[in-house]
XYZ file of C-alpha atoms in Angstrom:
289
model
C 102.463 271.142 103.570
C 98.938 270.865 101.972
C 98.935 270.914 97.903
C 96.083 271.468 95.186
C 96.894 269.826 92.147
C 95.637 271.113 88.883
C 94.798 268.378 85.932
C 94.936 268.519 82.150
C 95.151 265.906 79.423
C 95.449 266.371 75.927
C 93.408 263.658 74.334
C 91.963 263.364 72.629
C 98.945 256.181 71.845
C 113.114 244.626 55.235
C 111.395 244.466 52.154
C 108.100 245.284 51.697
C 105.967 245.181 48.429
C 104.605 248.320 47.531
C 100.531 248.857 46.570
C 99.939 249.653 43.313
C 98.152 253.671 43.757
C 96.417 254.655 41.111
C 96.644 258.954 39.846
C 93.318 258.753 38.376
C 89.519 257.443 39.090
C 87.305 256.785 36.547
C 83.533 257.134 36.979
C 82.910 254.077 33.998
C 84.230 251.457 32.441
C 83.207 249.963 28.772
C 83.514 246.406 29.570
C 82.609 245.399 25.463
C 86.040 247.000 24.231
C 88.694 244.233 25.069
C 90.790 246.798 23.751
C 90.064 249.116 26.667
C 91.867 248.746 30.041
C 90.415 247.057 32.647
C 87.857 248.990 35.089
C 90.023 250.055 38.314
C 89.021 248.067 41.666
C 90.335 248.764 44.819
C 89.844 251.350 47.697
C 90.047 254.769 48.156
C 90.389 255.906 51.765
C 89.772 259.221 53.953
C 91.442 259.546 56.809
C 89.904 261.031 59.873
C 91.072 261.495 63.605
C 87.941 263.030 65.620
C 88.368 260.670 68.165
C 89.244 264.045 70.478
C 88.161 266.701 72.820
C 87.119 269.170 70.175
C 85.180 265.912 68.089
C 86.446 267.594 64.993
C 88.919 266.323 62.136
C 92.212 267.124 63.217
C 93.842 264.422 60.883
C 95.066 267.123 58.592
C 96.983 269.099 61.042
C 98.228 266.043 63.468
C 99.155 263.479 61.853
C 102.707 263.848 59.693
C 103.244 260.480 58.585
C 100.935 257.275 57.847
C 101.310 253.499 57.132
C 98.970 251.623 55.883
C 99.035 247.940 56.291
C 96.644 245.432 53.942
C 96.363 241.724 54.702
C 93.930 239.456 52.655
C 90.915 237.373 54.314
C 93.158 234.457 55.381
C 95.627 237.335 57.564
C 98.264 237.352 55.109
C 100.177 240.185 53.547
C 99.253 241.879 50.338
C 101.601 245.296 50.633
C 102.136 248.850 52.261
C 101.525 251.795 51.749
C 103.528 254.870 53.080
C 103.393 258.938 53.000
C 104.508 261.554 54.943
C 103.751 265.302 55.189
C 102.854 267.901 53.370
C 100.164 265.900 51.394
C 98.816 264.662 54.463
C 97.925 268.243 55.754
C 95.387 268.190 52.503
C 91.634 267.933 54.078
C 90.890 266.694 50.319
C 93.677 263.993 50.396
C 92.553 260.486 49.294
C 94.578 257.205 49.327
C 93.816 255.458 46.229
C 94.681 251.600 46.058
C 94.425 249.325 43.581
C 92.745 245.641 44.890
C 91.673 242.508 43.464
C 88.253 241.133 44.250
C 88.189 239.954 47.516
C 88.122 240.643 51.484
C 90.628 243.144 53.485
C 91.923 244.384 56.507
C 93.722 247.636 56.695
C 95.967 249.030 59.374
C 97.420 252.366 59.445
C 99.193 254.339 61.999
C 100.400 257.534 61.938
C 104.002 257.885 63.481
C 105.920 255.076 62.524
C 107.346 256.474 59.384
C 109.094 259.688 60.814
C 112.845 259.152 61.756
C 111.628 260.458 64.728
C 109.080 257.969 65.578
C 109.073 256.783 69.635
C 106.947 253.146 68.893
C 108.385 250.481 65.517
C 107.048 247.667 64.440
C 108.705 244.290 66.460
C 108.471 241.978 63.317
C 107.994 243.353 59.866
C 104.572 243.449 58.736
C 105.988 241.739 55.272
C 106.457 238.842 57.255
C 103.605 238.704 60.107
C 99.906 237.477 59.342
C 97.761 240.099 60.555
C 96.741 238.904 63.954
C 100.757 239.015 64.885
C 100.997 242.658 64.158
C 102.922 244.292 67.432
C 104.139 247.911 67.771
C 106.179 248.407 70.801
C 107.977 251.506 72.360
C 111.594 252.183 71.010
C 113.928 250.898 73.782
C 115.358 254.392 73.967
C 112.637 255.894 75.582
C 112.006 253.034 77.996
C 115.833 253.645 79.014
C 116.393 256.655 78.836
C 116.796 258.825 82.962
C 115.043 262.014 81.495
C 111.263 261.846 80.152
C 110.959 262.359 76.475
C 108.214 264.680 74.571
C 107.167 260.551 72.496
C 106.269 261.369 68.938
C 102.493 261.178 68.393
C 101.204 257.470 67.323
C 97.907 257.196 65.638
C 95.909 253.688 64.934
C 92.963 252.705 62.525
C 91.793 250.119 61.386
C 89.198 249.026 59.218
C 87.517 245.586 57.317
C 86.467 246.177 53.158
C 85.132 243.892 50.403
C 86.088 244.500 46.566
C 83.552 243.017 44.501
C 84.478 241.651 40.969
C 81.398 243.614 39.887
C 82.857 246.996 40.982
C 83.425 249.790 38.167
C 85.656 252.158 40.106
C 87.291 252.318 43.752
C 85.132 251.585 46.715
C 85.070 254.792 48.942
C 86.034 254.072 52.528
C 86.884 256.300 55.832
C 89.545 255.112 58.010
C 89.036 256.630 62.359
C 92.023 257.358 63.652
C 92.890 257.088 67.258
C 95.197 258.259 69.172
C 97.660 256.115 71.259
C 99.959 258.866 73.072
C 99.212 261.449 75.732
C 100.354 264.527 76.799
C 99.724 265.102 81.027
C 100.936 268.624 82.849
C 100.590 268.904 86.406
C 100.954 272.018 88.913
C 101.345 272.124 92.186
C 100.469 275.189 94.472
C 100.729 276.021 97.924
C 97.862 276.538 100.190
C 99.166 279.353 102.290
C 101.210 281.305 98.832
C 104.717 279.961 99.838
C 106.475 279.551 96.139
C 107.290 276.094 95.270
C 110.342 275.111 92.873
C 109.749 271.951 90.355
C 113.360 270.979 91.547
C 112.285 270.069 94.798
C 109.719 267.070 93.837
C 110.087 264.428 91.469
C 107.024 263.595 89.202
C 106.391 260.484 87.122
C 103.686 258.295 86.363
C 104.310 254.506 86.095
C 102.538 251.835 83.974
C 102.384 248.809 82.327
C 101.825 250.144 78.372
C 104.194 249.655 75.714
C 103.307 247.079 73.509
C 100.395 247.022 71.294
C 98.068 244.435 69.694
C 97.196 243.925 66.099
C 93.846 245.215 67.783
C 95.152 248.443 69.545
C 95.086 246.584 72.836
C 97.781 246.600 75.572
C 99.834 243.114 75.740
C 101.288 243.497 79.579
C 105.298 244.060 79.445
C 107.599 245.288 81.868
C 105.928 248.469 84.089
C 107.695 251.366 82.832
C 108.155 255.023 84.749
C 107.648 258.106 82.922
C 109.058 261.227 83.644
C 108.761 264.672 82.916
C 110.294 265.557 79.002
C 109.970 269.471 80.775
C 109.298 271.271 83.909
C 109.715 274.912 85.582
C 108.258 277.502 88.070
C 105.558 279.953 87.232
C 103.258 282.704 88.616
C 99.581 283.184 88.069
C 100.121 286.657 89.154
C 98.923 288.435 92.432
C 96.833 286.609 94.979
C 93.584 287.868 96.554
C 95.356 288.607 99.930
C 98.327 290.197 98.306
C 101.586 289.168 97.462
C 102.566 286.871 94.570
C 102.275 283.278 94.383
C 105.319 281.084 92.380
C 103.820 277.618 91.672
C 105.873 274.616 89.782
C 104.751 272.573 86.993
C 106.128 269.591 84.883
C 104.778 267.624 81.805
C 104.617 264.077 80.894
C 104.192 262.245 78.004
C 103.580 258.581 77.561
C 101.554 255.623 75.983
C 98.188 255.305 75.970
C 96.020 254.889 79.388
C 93.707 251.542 79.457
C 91.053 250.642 82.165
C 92.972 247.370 82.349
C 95.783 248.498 83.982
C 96.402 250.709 86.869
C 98.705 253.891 85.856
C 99.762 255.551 88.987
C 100.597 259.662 89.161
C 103.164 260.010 91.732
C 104.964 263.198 93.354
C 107.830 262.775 95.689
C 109.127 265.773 97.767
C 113.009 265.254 97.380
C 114.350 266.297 100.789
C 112.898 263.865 102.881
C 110.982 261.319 99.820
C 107.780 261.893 100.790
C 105.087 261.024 98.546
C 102.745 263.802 98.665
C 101.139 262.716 95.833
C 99.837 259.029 94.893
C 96.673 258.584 93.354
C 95.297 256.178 90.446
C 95.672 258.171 87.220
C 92.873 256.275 84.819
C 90.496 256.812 87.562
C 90.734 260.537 88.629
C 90.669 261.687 84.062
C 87.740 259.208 83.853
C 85.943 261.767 86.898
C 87.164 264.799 84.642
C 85.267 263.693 81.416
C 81.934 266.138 80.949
Protein backbone atom coordinates (compact mmCIF):
# COMPACT_ATOMS: atom_id res chain seq x y z
CA UNK A 1 0.00 0.00 0.00
CA UNK A 2 1.23 3.55 -0.97
CA UNK A 3 0.65 6.37 1.92
CA UNK A 4 0.73 10.34 1.90
CA UNK A 5 1.60 11.60 5.10
CA UNK A 6 0.39 14.94 6.23
CA UNK A 7 2.85 17.14 8.69
CA UNK A 8 2.18 19.67 11.43
CA UNK A 9 4.19 20.99 14.34
CA UNK A 10 3.21 23.26 16.87
CA UNK A 11 6.21 25.38 17.61
CA UNK A 12 6.75 27.53 18.02
CA UNK A 13 11.03 22.00 25.24
CA UNK A 14 14.95 21.61 49.62
CA UNK A 15 15.27 24.92 50.80
CA UNK A 16 15.54 27.70 48.81
CA UNK A 17 15.93 31.44 49.84
CA UNK A 18 13.33 33.52 48.63
CA UNK A 19 14.06 37.15 46.60
CA UNK A 20 13.10 39.93 48.30
CA UNK A 21 10.00 41.52 45.58
CA UNK A 22 9.31 44.73 46.07
CA UNK A 23 5.06 46.11 45.73
CA UNK A 24 6.16 49.45 44.77
CA UNK A 25 8.74 51.44 42.32
CA UNK A 26 9.76 54.65 42.96
CA UNK A 27 10.75 57.08 40.19
CA UNK A 28 13.43 59.10 42.91
CA UNK A 29 15.23 58.82 45.68
CA UNK A 30 16.49 61.84 48.14
CA UNK A 31 19.81 60.52 48.91
CA UNK A 32 20.52 63.83 51.60
CA UNK A 33 17.73 62.50 54.10
CA UNK A 34 19.54 59.61 56.04
CA UNK A 35 16.27 59.44 57.47
CA UNK A 36 14.73 58.31 54.19
CA UNK A 37 14.91 54.65 53.03
CA UNK A 38 17.31 53.62 50.80
CA UNK A 39 16.67 54.05 46.85
CA UNK A 40 15.37 50.46 45.56
CA UNK A 41 18.00 48.55 43.18
CA UNK A 42 17.32 45.55 41.53
CA UNK A 43 15.44 44.32 38.34
CA UNK A 44 12.24 44.40 37.04
CA UNK A 45 11.53 41.85 34.31
CA UNK A 46 8.92 41.30 31.30
CA UNK A 47 8.44 38.20 30.20
CA UNK A 48 7.96 37.41 26.58
CA UNK A 49 7.62 34.08 24.50
CA UNK A 50 7.49 35.15 20.62
CA UNK A 51 9.88 32.73 19.83
CA UNK A 52 6.74 31.04 17.64
CA UNK A 53 4.92 30.61 14.44
CA UNK A 54 2.62 33.56 14.89
CA UNK A 55 6.04 35.86 16.21
CA UNK A 56 3.64 37.36 18.67
CA UNK A 57 3.64 37.38 22.65
CA UNK A 58 1.93 34.43 23.68
CA UNK A 59 3.61 34.46 27.23
CA UNK A 60 0.38 35.59 28.76
CA UNK A 61 -1.78 32.86 27.57
CA UNK A 62 0.97 29.83 27.60
CA UNK A 63 2.85 29.88 30.15
CA UNK A 64 1.04 28.91 33.78
CA UNK A 65 3.86 28.77 35.99
CA UNK A 66 7.53 30.41 36.11
CA UNK A 67 10.84 30.05 38.06
CA UNK A 68 13.21 32.27 38.10
CA UNK A 69 16.68 31.36 39.03
CA UNK A 70 19.51 34.28 40.02
CA UNK A 71 23.17 33.38 40.50
CA UNK A 72 25.83 36.15 41.17
CA UNK A 73 29.00 36.82 38.78
CA UNK A 74 31.11 34.04 40.35
CA UNK A 75 27.88 31.24 39.41
CA UNK A 76 26.67 31.07 42.79
CA UNK A 77 23.19 31.23 44.19
CA UNK A 78 21.49 34.36 45.36
CA UNK A 79 17.56 33.03 45.51
CA UNK A 80 14.27 32.09 43.55
CA UNK A 81 11.66 33.34 42.58
CA UNK A 82 8.29 31.48 41.90
CA UNK A 83 4.53 32.27 40.56
CA UNK A 84 1.97 30.55 39.03
CA UNK A 85 -1.25 31.51 37.18
CA UNK A 86 -3.61 33.80 37.08
CA UNK A 87 -1.11 36.75 37.46
CA UNK A 88 0.90 35.40 34.83
CA UNK A 89 -1.98 35.70 32.20
CA UNK A 90 -1.51 39.73 32.95
CA UNK A 91 0.18 41.26 29.58
CA UNK A 92 1.10 44.18 32.19
CA UNK A 93 2.71 41.73 34.74
CA UNK A 94 6.21 42.74 35.95
CA UNK A 95 8.61 40.77 38.24
CA UNK A 96 10.09 43.17 40.54
CA UNK A 97 13.38 42.07 42.44
CA UNK A 98 15.27 43.60 44.78
CA UNK A 99 19.44 43.31 43.98
CA UNK A 100 22.54 44.56 45.34
CA UNK A 101 25.07 46.22 43.09
CA UNK A 102 26.61 43.83 41.10
CA UNK A 103 26.51 41.26 38.00
CA UNK A 104 23.59 38.50 37.33
CA UNK A 105 22.40 35.69 35.59
CA UNK A 106 18.78 34.80 35.53
CA UNK A 107 17.08 31.58 34.57
CA UNK A 108 13.49 31.03 34.35
CA UNK A 109 11.39 28.32 33.00
CA UNK A 110 8.00 28.01 32.77
CA UNK A 111 6.67 24.45 33.81
CA UNK A 112 8.53 23.32 36.58
CA UNK A 113 6.34 24.69 39.26
CA UNK A 114 2.94 22.97 38.30
CA UNK A 115 2.32 19.58 40.14
CA UNK A 116 1.89 18.60 36.84
CA UNK A 117 5.17 19.43 35.45
CA UNK A 118 6.81 16.45 32.93
CA UNK A 119 10.82 17.90 33.30
CA UNK A 120 12.39 18.79 37.46
CA UNK A 121 15.32 20.04 38.30
CA UNK A 122 18.19 16.94 38.98
CA UNK A 123 20.02 18.91 41.82
CA UNK A 124 18.44 21.84 43.54
CA UNK A 125 19.35 25.06 42.18
CA UNK A 126 20.02 26.17 46.08
CA UNK A 127 22.83 24.02 45.89
CA UNK A 128 24.28 24.05 42.12
CA UNK A 129 26.56 27.01 40.76
CA UNK A 130 24.98 28.10 37.72
CA UNK A 131 26.88 26.29 35.04
CA UNK A 132 25.56 22.83 36.84
CA UNK A 133 21.98 23.73 36.34
CA UNK A 134 20.24 20.37 34.68
CA UNK A 135 16.50 19.84 34.03
CA UNK A 136 15.75 16.39 32.99
CA UNK A 137 12.45 14.52 32.00
CA UNK A 138 10.44 13.00 35.00
CA UNK A 139 11.23 9.24 34.89
CA UNK A 140 7.51 8.65 34.53
CA UNK A 141 7.22 9.69 31.20
CA UNK A 142 10.42 8.03 30.00
CA UNK A 143 8.70 4.72 31.46
CA UNK A 144 5.68 4.91 30.97
CA UNK A 145 4.06 2.12 27.58
CA UNK A 146 1.47 4.88 26.51
CA UNK A 147 2.71 8.45 25.17
CA UNK A 148 1.86 11.28 27.44
CA UNK A 149 0.36 14.90 26.34
CA UNK A 150 4.29 16.42 28.49
CA UNK A 151 3.37 19.64 30.21
CA UNK A 152 4.73 22.65 28.30
CA UNK A 153 8.49 23.72 29.45
CA UNK A 154 9.62 27.17 28.69
CA UNK A 155 13.47 28.52 29.07
CA UNK A 156 15.06 32.11 29.27
CA UNK A 157 17.72 33.32 30.19
CA UNK A 158 19.32 36.48 30.47
CA UNK A 159 22.85 38.44 31.88
CA UNK A 160 22.10 42.14 34.00
CA UNK A 161 24.33 44.63 35.87
CA UNK A 162 22.94 46.69 39.00
CA UNK A 163 24.90 49.67 39.37
CA UNK A 164 25.41 51.24 42.91
CA UNK A 165 24.47 54.47 41.13
CA UNK A 166 20.96 53.21 40.17
CA UNK A 167 17.80 55.19 41.63
CA UNK A 168 15.10 52.64 40.88
CA UNK A 169 14.87 49.00 39.25
CA UNK A 170 16.66 48.37 36.03
CA UNK A 171 13.98 47.38 33.37
CA UNK A 172 14.79 44.12 31.64
CA UNK A 173 12.86 41.59 29.10
CA UNK A 174 13.36 38.02 29.59
CA UNK A 175 12.68 35.62 25.68
CA UNK A 176 11.17 32.73 26.39
CA UNK A 177 11.60 29.59 24.44
CA UNK A 178 9.99 26.82 24.14
CA UNK A 179 11.44 23.30 24.88
CA UNK A 180 8.34 20.86 24.13
CA UNK A 181 6.52 19.96 20.94
CA UNK A 182 3.41 18.90 19.90
CA UNK A 183 3.63 16.52 16.31
CA UNK A 184 0.17 14.96 14.63
CA UNK A 185 0.49 12.80 11.79
CA UNK A 186 -2.22 11.30 9.23
CA UNK A 187 -2.02 8.79 7.11
CA UNK A 188 -4.30 8.31 3.94
CA UNK A 189 -4.71 5.88 1.38
CA UNK A 190 -3.95 6.43 -2.19
CA UNK A 191 -6.74 4.50 -3.78
CA UNK A 192 -9.69 5.74 -0.67
CA UNK A 193 -9.47 2.36 1.23
CA UNK A 194 -10.15 3.60 5.10
CA UNK A 195 -7.31 3.08 7.34
CA UNK A 196 -7.72 2.42 11.26
CA UNK A 197 -4.90 4.08 13.70
CA UNK A 198 -5.04 0.55 15.42
CA UNK A 199 -3.41 -1.08 12.72
CA UNK A 200 0.12 0.93 12.77
CA UNK A 201 2.16 1.89 15.54
CA UNK A 202 3.67 5.49 15.51
CA UNK A 203 6.51 6.88 17.60
CA UNK A 204 9.36 8.98 17.16
CA UNK A 205 12.66 8.13 18.96
CA UNK A 206 15.47 10.42 20.22
CA UNK A 207 18.13 11.19 22.27
CA UNK A 208 16.56 14.52 24.32
CA UNK A 209 15.88 14.60 27.84
CA UNK A 210 18.29 16.34 29.69
CA UNK A 211 19.03 19.92 29.47
CA UNK A 212 22.01 22.27 30.00
CA UNK A 213 22.31 25.28 32.18
CA UNK A 214 22.44 26.69 28.48
CA UNK A 215 19.22 25.06 27.00
CA UNK A 216 21.41 22.55 25.21
CA UNK A 217 20.85 18.76 24.93
CA UNK A 218 23.44 16.64 27.21
CA UNK A 219 23.10 13.03 25.26
CA UNK A 220 21.22 10.37 27.67
CA UNK A 221 19.62 7.27 26.98
CA UNK A 222 17.50 7.42 23.33
CA UNK A 223 14.04 7.49 24.40
CA UNK A 224 10.72 6.41 22.15
CA UNK A 225 7.77 8.51 22.14
CA UNK A 226 4.48 7.51 21.50
CA UNK A 227 1.27 8.76 20.73
CA UNK A 228 -0.58 10.51 24.19
CA UNK A 229 -3.90 10.13 21.47
CA UNK A 230 -4.95 8.73 18.24
CA UNK A 231 -8.27 7.85 16.13
CA UNK A 232 -9.88 7.57 12.62
CA UNK A 233 -11.38 10.45 10.75
CA UNK A 234 -13.00 11.55 7.45
CA UNK A 235 -12.30 14.60 5.39
CA UNK A 236 -15.58 14.02 3.84
CA UNK A 237 -16.42 12.89 0.18
CA UNK A 238 -13.69 12.33 -2.35
CA UNK A 239 -13.58 13.74 -5.90
CA UNK A 240 -14.42 10.27 -7.44
CA UNK A 241 -17.10 9.54 -4.94
CA UNK A 242 -17.34 7.65 -1.98
CA UNK A 243 -15.89 8.59 1.43
CA UNK A 244 -12.46 8.36 2.54
CA UNK A 245 -11.69 7.25 6.57
CA UNK A 246 -8.04 8.25 7.25
CA UNK A 247 -6.17 7.63 10.84
CA UNK A 248 -4.25 10.03 12.79
CA UNK A 249 -2.20 10.04 16.11
CA UNK A 250 -0.31 12.81 18.09
CA UNK A 251 2.94 12.99 19.78
CA UNK A 252 4.42 15.00 22.17
CA UNK A 253 7.99 15.16 23.28
CA UNK A 254 11.22 17.22 24.09
CA UNK A 255 12.63 19.56 22.10
CA UNK A 256 14.19 18.67 18.45
CA UNK A 257 18.09 19.74 18.03
CA UNK A 258 20.17 19.61 14.74
CA UNK A 259 22.61 17.61 16.85
CA UNK A 260 20.83 14.67 17.08
CA UNK A 261 18.94 12.59 14.70
CA UNK A 262 15.07 12.16 15.83
CA UNK A 263 13.57 9.52 13.72
CA UNK A 264 9.47 9.45 12.80
CA UNK A 265 8.63 5.92 12.45
CA UNK A 266 5.26 4.02 11.39
CA UNK A 267 5.00 0.32 11.65
CA UNK A 268 2.04 -1.56 10.01
CA UNK A 269 1.18 -4.12 12.88
CA UNK A 270 0.21 -7.25 10.95
CA UNK A 271 3.23 -8.05 9.33
CA UNK A 272 5.85 -4.98 11.14
CA UNK A 273 6.51 -3.30 8.27
CA UNK A 274 7.92 0.02 8.47
CA UNK A 275 6.12 2.03 6.03
CA UNK A 276 7.31 4.95 7.40
CA UNK A 277 11.06 5.94 8.44
CA UNK A 278 12.33 9.17 7.71
CA UNK A 279 14.66 11.77 9.70
CA UNK A 280 12.26 14.04 11.59
CA UNK A 281 14.65 17.38 12.17
CA UNK A 282 15.29 17.25 8.56
CA UNK A 283 11.87 16.93 6.75
CA UNK A 284 10.23 20.31 9.60
CA UNK A 285 13.49 22.13 8.72
CA UNK A 286 12.09 21.71 4.61
CA UNK A 287 8.56 22.87 6.00
CA UNK A 288 9.81 26.27 7.48
CA UNK A 289 8.58 29.33 4.95
Amino acid sequence: MNFNIIRKIGLPLFSALLCLGAALSFSSCDAVNDDLDPCPQGVRLRFIYDYNMEFANAFPSQVKDLTVLFYDEAGDYVCTREVDDPILADENYRMVVDLKPGKYSIIAYGGLYSSEASFSFVTPPASTKYRDIQVRMNSDELTSPKGQDLYPLFYGTIDVTIDEKDMNYREYTVPMMKDTNNLRIILQQIDGDPLDYKDFEFRITDNNTLFAYNNDIIPTTPVTYFPWAEGNASPGEMPEGGISQVCWAELSFSRLVTANRPMLIVTRRSDNLRIIEIPLENYLLLLRS
